Amino acid sequence: MDSHLAARTPPPLSPRKRPRQARAVVTVDAIFEATLQVLLAEGMRHLTTTRVAERAGVSVGTMYQYFPNKQALVYALNERSLETLADRIEATCRACHAAPVNRMVEALIETYWRAKTERPEVTRALYRSVAEMDNTALIESFAQRVDAATTEMLASATDATFTDLHIVNLTLVTVIFGTVRNAFERGVSDAVSHALKQQLLEMCLAYMQAAMA
Amino acid sequence: MDSHLAARTPPPLSPRKRPRQARAVVTVDAIFEATLQVLLAEGMRHLTTTRVAERAGVSVGTMYQYFPNKQALVYALNERSLETLADRIEATCRACHAAPVNRMVEALIETYWRAKTERPEVTRALYRSVAEMDNTALIESFAQRVDAATTEMLASATDATFTDLHIVNLTLVTVIFGTVRNAFERGVSDAVSHALKQQLLEMCLAYMQAAMA
Amino acid sequence: MDSHLAARTPPPLSPRKRPRQARAVVTVDAIFEATLQVLLAEGMRHLTTTRVAERAGVSVGTMYQYFPNKQALVYALNERSLETLADRIEATCRACHAAPVNRMVEALIETYWRAKTERPEVTRALYRSVAEMDNTALIESFAQRVDAATTEMLASATDATFTDLHIVNLTLVTVIFGTVRNAFERGVSDAVSHALKQQLLEMCLAYMQAAMA
Amino acid sequence: MDSHLAARTPPPLSPRKRPRQARAVVTVDAIFEATLQVLLAEGMRHLTTTRVAERAGVSVGTMYQYFPNKQALVYALNERSLETLADRIEATCRACHAAPVNRMVEALIETYWRAKTERPEVTRALYRSVAEMDNTALIESFAQRVDAATTEMLASATDATFTDLHIVNLTLVTVIFGTVRNAFERGVSDAVSHALKQQLLEMCLAYMQAAMA
DNA sequence: AATGAATGAGGCTTCATTCAT
DNA sequence: GATGAATGAAGCCTCATTCAT
């Protein structure tokens, strides 16, 4: 399935060279920022290499020194964004180490929800941008980091042990992430969004209660 | 937000003419089927009007008789697919009228999960195809039909009443749909997928229990 | 050897579609003519798809309906030219059927020399244009037609038989063709060119004399 | 004719500076070698200054210290190669000074044939590389050296004198060089190639015999 | 002297859409 | 009605060359 993504001469998605000089780092950052800007202002449909370079204040040629093609650029942008998100989740997990389960669940929901909501257009633009790419590796890598962090957190809970920690953890994470995204896509109002978050929390708490050994 | 999706060129998204004659219906169906085929085989990236027409066995010109532009074609395909899905959900809801809550929840999860999983590549291809379109109206319309159906179903439950039927219903639907999609995107194995569905069911049941007045 | 010609994703060199309608034939011819014109006026280095289309009075798009890429266009042009040349050689061979050997050799030299010299810029432009292409198939195909024609001609000679017709034939053809090309490349004057042709004839005659059984 | 080759941009084809220091000689040699390597591995089409510099282990900037532009580099490479070839031919001519004609002809054929065949890919790559350049001067210069050498050789023959030494010499050289190239391009097998060389020798001998006063 | 990051003109190619037949 | 040849704007990407460090 999805064979077409790879079938037609898999385009190299990894960056061409890492910026070595300070100047180059600045350039790459500018390119990332510009990509996001164009994505927000024009949509994936109108994200052209020319436009990105223009907005970044560099020449197309420069862009191509760092990214072998357009896809790689978008890919890298998403990678970066997911890494940031994973960082935040890991931080949350660390902060909740050896806390009661309820606090953990609440913190997790809160963190993820906020991360996705604080700049909704960005979230949406990124969601859209990877849609037609093989982002399996990205998701995979993100999922692994998150799973590791949350699993460890849950295992450290002071007030509970889970016979099936793994599946409970997976369920929790999948439900939370999926619900947020779906709420997002339905474009619910802030009020409803808030209520929904509350209900999600209650649902997860009820589940955890039931799942405790 | 996302204004660019509609702003740039308000493309007429509705079909040019409703097929009135039998022949026309056949043609349109062939076009839909061809679109799906190309989408599966080549991806949105390579979905061209020429290719679709070719595979549908009609000329490009003919295609343009039925769809004013490419977007409209993809849009209509998704519309059709969502309508079918809504049909199935409504059927499920009717079948569970005046049943116990647990059966309702189970049926709902089962129906949606199956619908999305029975032809995963199709699901994925469609998800991708709308990514860069303004599908708000589509989602909206789908959501309304589903909400109406599930709300009525839940209201008819023989073993429970909900003080806040609306929000409970919204939560239930959002969580189920979101979780399915997320499980989908993580590309979990069949075994895990099955376990996840089971857990989701338990979670929802626990939630409903807590939500009953 | 020459692996790079094929190695880097062999570009399809065969035409995309044969012109079916009268109009299309005209178009294709115009494109060929334009290609030659541009080749003459600007050289392979500056032969661009845009320029060719422009001079042919069609759009680039049209060009790409008949040729999958620039290389294919140049390739087809050379193919056509070699076919014409082979036609002429075959005609000469038929005309000399059952003649004395000397007349055959003279006719062959004359035909080839004239063909290459009557429009020297064209010859030169074509030579250059295929230089960096894998024209093996072209050469091969041309060589086969010529070999067949000349072999048959020589076999019909009234005043001689050859024990080793095959190698004699190959030698004759290779020497003639090679010498013409080399004379060409050295850019000798008309006078010298003429003298050279004469000498070549004498050399070949001397050779044939010695080669007769 | 072929005016475009020089007309467009009269690019300075002579090296920017002759390497005076030992280090410079090494560098230039490395660049030459790298150019040949890239030419062999990738073809003229993909011969880029960056790639050459990379393989030569110097920066592009450095390359531009020695060659004013890409053309000059390729030009110089061919120049070098032709000079080497001329050296070998001159050596052969000197070695055959005051020998019988037959030995001269045989030695000449042998030398040239071997030179072109010992590294066929190199020969081919070089042939290709100059295709779209104005190599008239190169050819001219090479021809003059060869003509002088062979003329002198033939004049010293112990067993013959030629009334028309000049044209005989030109014919001999043109036929030999042309035949070798053509045999080359037809891509004949080693066996055939060998037979061809033999026949060429016989043909030339027959010619010389006839040409003797 | 050497480096290699940056430039940007310009090449190739695609594909949605039209319209004469 | 149907066809499919023709259009051409617009996108992606390369690479010879320069120049600040």
Short mmCIF file of C-alpha atoms in Angstrom, two decimals, chain B:
data_model
loop_
_atom_site.label_atom_id
_atom_site.label_comp_id
_atom_site.label_asym_id
_atom_site.label_seq_id
_atom_site.Cartn_x
_atom_site.Cartn_y
_atom_site.Cartn_z
CA MET B 1 -7.16 30.94 8.80
CA ASP B 2 -6.52 28.76 5.84
CA SER B 3 -8.09 31.46 3.81
CA HIS B 4 -5.82 30.70 0.91
CA LEU B 5 -7.64 27.50 0.30
CA ALA B 6 -10.69 29.33 -0.83
CA ALA B 7 -9.31 32.78 -1.46
CA ARG B 8 -7.01 32.25 -4.45
CA THR B 9 -9.53 31.10 -6.95
CA PRO B 10 -12.95 30.26 -5.76
CA PRO B 11 -13.17 27.26 -8.04
CA PRO B 12 -16.60 25.97 -8.75
CA LEU B 13 -16.62 22.76 -6.82
CA SER B 14 -20.01 21.47 -7.68
CA PRO B 15 -20.43 19.19 -10.67
CA ARG B 16 -21.31 20.93 -13.87
CA LYS B 17 -24.44 19.01 -14.48
CA ARG B 18 -26.14 16.23 -12.73
CA PRO B 19 -26.20 13.19 -14.91
CA ARG B 20 -29.74 12.68 -16.03
CA GLN B 21 -29.43 9.91 -18.49
CA ALA B 22 -28.36 6.39 -17.76
CA ARG B 23 -25.35 6.73 -20.01
CA ALA B 24 -24.18 9.80 -18.15
CA VAL B 25 -24.40 7.98 -14.83
CA VAL B 26 -22.24 5.23 -16.18
CA THR B 27 -19.71 7.75 -17.45
CA VAL B 28 -19.53 9.60 -14.18
CA ASP B 29 -19.12 6.39 -12.30
CA ALA B 30 -16.33 5.34 -14.61
CA ILE B 31 -14.63 8.66 -14.00
CA PHE B 32 -14.95 8.29 -10.25
CA GLU B 33 -13.59 4.81 -10.38
CA ALA B 34 -10.73 5.88 -12.60
CA THR B 35 -9.88 8.73 -10.29
CA LEU B 36 -9.67 6.36 -7.39
CA GLN B 37 -7.54 3.95 -9.37
CA VAL B 38 -5.08 6.62 -10.39
CA LEU B 39 -5.03 7.96 -6.88
CA LEU B 40 -4.15 4.52 -5.59
CA ALA B 41 -1.62 3.74 -8.25
CA GLU B 42 0.09 7.07 -8.60
CA GLY B 43 -0.85 9.31 -5.74
CA MET B 44 -2.41 12.72 -5.73
CA ARG B 45 0.84 14.10 -7.03
CA HIS B 46 0.41 12.32 -10.32
CA LEU B 47 -3.32 12.49 -10.63
CA THR B 48 -3.74 14.25 -13.94
CA THR B 49 -6.88 14.84 -15.88
CA THR B 50 -5.40 13.08 -18.87
CA ARG B 51 -4.58 9.98 -16.92
CA VAL B 52 -7.98 9.84 -15.31
CA ALA B 53 -9.77 10.29 -18.61
CA GLU B 54 -7.61 7.67 -20.21
CA ARG B 55 -8.31 5.11 -17.56
CA ALA B 56 -11.98 5.97 -17.53
CA GLY B 57 -12.06 5.38 -21.24
CA VAL B 58 -13.33 8.83 -22.11
CA SER B 59 -11.71 11.91 -23.55
CA VAL B 60 -10.60 14.81 -21.44
CA GLY B 61 -13.21 16.89 -23.13
CA THR B 62 -15.93 14.60 -21.92
CA MET B 63 -14.61 14.71 -18.41
CA TYR B 64 -14.90 18.46 -18.48
CA GLN B 65 -18.52 18.07 -19.37
CA TYR B 66 -19.15 16.63 -15.97
CA PHE B 67 -16.60 18.37 -13.79
CA PRO B 68 -15.62 21.99 -14.24
CA ASN B 69 -12.08 21.34 -13.08
CA LYS B 70 -9.83 18.84 -11.40
CA GLN B 71 -10.52 20.02 -7.89
CA ALA B 72 -14.21 19.52 -8.38
CA LEU B 73 -13.56 15.97 -9.39
CA VAL B 74 -11.54 15.13 -6.33
CA TYR B 75 -13.99 17.00 -4.18
CA ALA B 76 -16.93 15.07 -5.55
CA LEU B 77 -15.13 11.81 -5.04
CA ASN B 78 -14.61 12.60 -1.40
CA GLU B 79 -18.13 13.80 -1.06
CA ARG B 80 -19.41 10.55 -2.40
CA SER B 81 -17.20 8.58 -0.10
CA LEU B 82 -18.30 10.53 2.94
CA GLU B 83 -21.89 10.13 1.96
CA THR B 84 -21.49 6.40 1.78
CA LEU B 85 -19.85 6.42 5.16
CA ALA B 86 -22.62 8.52 6.62
CA ASP B 87 -25.13 6.12 5.15
CA ARG B 88 -23.52 3.24 6.93
CA ILE B 89 -23.38 5.05 10.21
CA GLU B 90 -27.01 6.03 9.95
CA ALA B 91 -27.90 2.45 9.22
CA THR B 92 -26.05 1.34 12.31
CA CYS B 93 -27.79 3.94 14.39
CA ARG B 94 -31.18 2.88 13.13
CA ALA B 95 -30.35 -0.72 13.88
CA CYS B 96 -29.46 0.16 17.43
CA HIS B 97 -32.48 2.28 18.12
CA ALA B 98 -33.75 1.66 21.58
CA ALA B 99 -30.96 -0.68 22.45
CA PRO B 100 -28.78 -0.60 25.56
CA VAL B 101 -26.00 1.96 25.50
CA ASN B 102 -23.23 -0.59 25.47
CA ARG B 103 -24.49 -2.15 22.31
CA MET B 104 -24.71 1.25 20.70
CA VAL B 105 -21.15 2.16 21.50
CA GLU B 106 -19.86 -1.16 20.38
CA ALA B 107 -21.77 -0.99 17.13
CA LEU B 108 -20.59 2.52 16.43
CA ILE B 109 -16.95 1.67 16.96
CA GLU B 110 -17.30 -1.48 14.98
CA THR B 111 -18.93 0.23 12.04
CA TYR B 112 -16.48 3.08 11.81
CA TRP B 113 -13.43 0.96 12.37
CA ARG B 114 -14.46 -1.49 9.73
CA ALA B 115 -15.36 1.20 7.24
CA LYS B 116 -11.94 2.75 7.52
CA THR B 117 -10.02 -0.47 7.58
CA GLU B 118 -11.60 -2.63 4.97
CA ARG B 119 -9.74 -0.87 2.15
CA PRO B 120 -6.99 0.97 3.92
CA GLU B 121 -5.25 2.20 0.79
CA VAL B 122 -8.46 3.79 -0.36
CA THR B 123 -8.93 5.48 2.96
CA ARG B 124 -5.41 6.75 2.90
CA ALA B 125 -5.60 7.93 -0.68
CA LEU B 126 -8.73 9.88 0.03
CA TYR B 127 -7.32 11.39 3.19
CA ARG B 128 -4.42 12.58 1.13
CA SER B 129 -6.40 13.82 -1.79
CA VAL B 130 -8.32 16.40 0.18
CA ALA B 131 -5.38 17.57 2.18
CA GLU B 132 -4.87 20.68 0.17
CA MET B 133 -8.45 21.54 -0.43
CA ASP B 134 -10.96 23.39 1.62
CA ASN B 135 -12.97 20.42 2.73
CA THR B 136 -14.62 22.23 5.60
CA ALA B 137 -18.03 22.03 4.01
CA LEU B 138 -17.59 18.34 3.42
CA ILE B 139 -16.60 17.64 6.99
CA GLU B 140 -19.31 19.88 8.26
CA SER B 141 -22.00 18.17 6.31
CA PHE B 142 -20.77 14.76 7.28
CA ALA B 143 -20.53 15.74 10.91
CA GLN B 144 -24.07 17.00 10.94
CA ARG B 145 -25.52 13.85 9.56
CA VAL B 146 -23.53 11.74 11.97
CA ASP B 147 -24.30 13.91 14.96
CA ALA B 148 -27.98 13.79 14.21
CA ALA B 149 -27.96 10.04 13.83
CA THR B 150 -25.91 9.25 16.91
CA THR B 151 -27.66 11.78 19.05
CA GLU B 152 -31.00 10.28 18.23
CA MET B 153 -29.67 6.82 18.84
CA LEU B 154 -28.26 7.67 22.22
CA ALA B 155 -31.44 9.47 23.18
CA SER B 156 -33.33 6.28 22.54
CA ALA B 157 -31.20 4.19 24.85
CA THR B 158 -33.33 1.99 27.07
CA ASP B 159 -30.93 1.87 29.98
CA ALA B 160 -29.73 5.40 30.35
CA THR B 161 -30.38 9.09 30.00
CA PHE B 162 -27.77 11.78 29.70
CA THR B 163 -28.00 15.19 31.21
CA ASP B 164 -25.67 16.55 28.64
CA LEU B 165 -26.48 14.41 25.70
CA HIS B 166 -24.95 16.83 23.26
CA ILE B 167 -21.49 17.06 24.63
CA VAL B 168 -21.39 13.38 25.47
CA ASN B 169 -22.32 12.56 21.96
CA LEU B 170 -19.76 14.93 20.52
CA THR B 171 -17.08 13.53 22.73
CA LEU B 172 -17.92 9.97 21.86
CA VAL B 173 -17.86 10.61 18.17
CA THR B 174 -14.75 12.74 18.21
CA VAL B 175 -12.80 10.26 20.27
CA ILE B 176 -13.81 7.30 18.17
CA PHE B 177 -13.16 8.93 14.83
CA GLY B 178 -9.96 10.53 15.96
CA THR B 179 -8.58 7.38 17.49
CA VAL B 180 -9.29 5.35 14.40
CA ARG B 181 -7.53 7.83 12.22
CA ASN B 182 -4.56 8.06 14.48
CA ALA B 183 -4.22 4.30 14.80
CA PHE B 184 -4.37 4.29 11.06
CA GLU B 185 -1.63 6.77 10.63
CA ARG B 186 0.71 5.10 13.00
CA GLY B 187 0.41 2.09 10.78
CA VAL B 188 -0.09 -0.36 13.64
CA SER B 189 -0.20 -4.06 12.89
CA ASP B 190 -3.46 -5.94 12.68
CA ALA B 191 -2.96 -7.53 16.06
CA VAL B 192 -2.28 -4.23 17.78
CA SER B 193 -5.07 -2.65 15.84
CA HIS B 194 -7.48 -5.22 17.21
CA ALA B 195 -6.32 -4.76 20.75
CA LEU B 196 -6.59 -1.04 20.36
CA LYS B 197 -10.15 -1.28 19.21
CA GLN B 198 -10.94 -3.37 22.25
CA GLN B 199 -9.37 -0.85 24.57
CA LEU B 200 -11.15 1.97 22.86
CA LEU B 201 -14.41 0.20 23.43
CA GLU B 202 -13.66 -0.24 27.10
CA MET B 203 -12.65 3.33 27.44
CA CYS B 204 -15.83 4.54 25.84
CA LEU B 205 -17.95 2.25 27.95
CA ALA B 206 -16.26 3.50 31.10
CA TYR B 207 -16.92 7.01 29.94
CA MET B 208 -20.57 6.39 29.20
CA GLN B 209 -21.00 4.79 32.56
CA ALA B 210 -19.59 7.85 34.23
CA ALA B 211 -21.62 10.16 32.03
CA MET B 212 -24.97 8.64 32.81
CA ALA B 213 -27.06 10.84 34.93
#
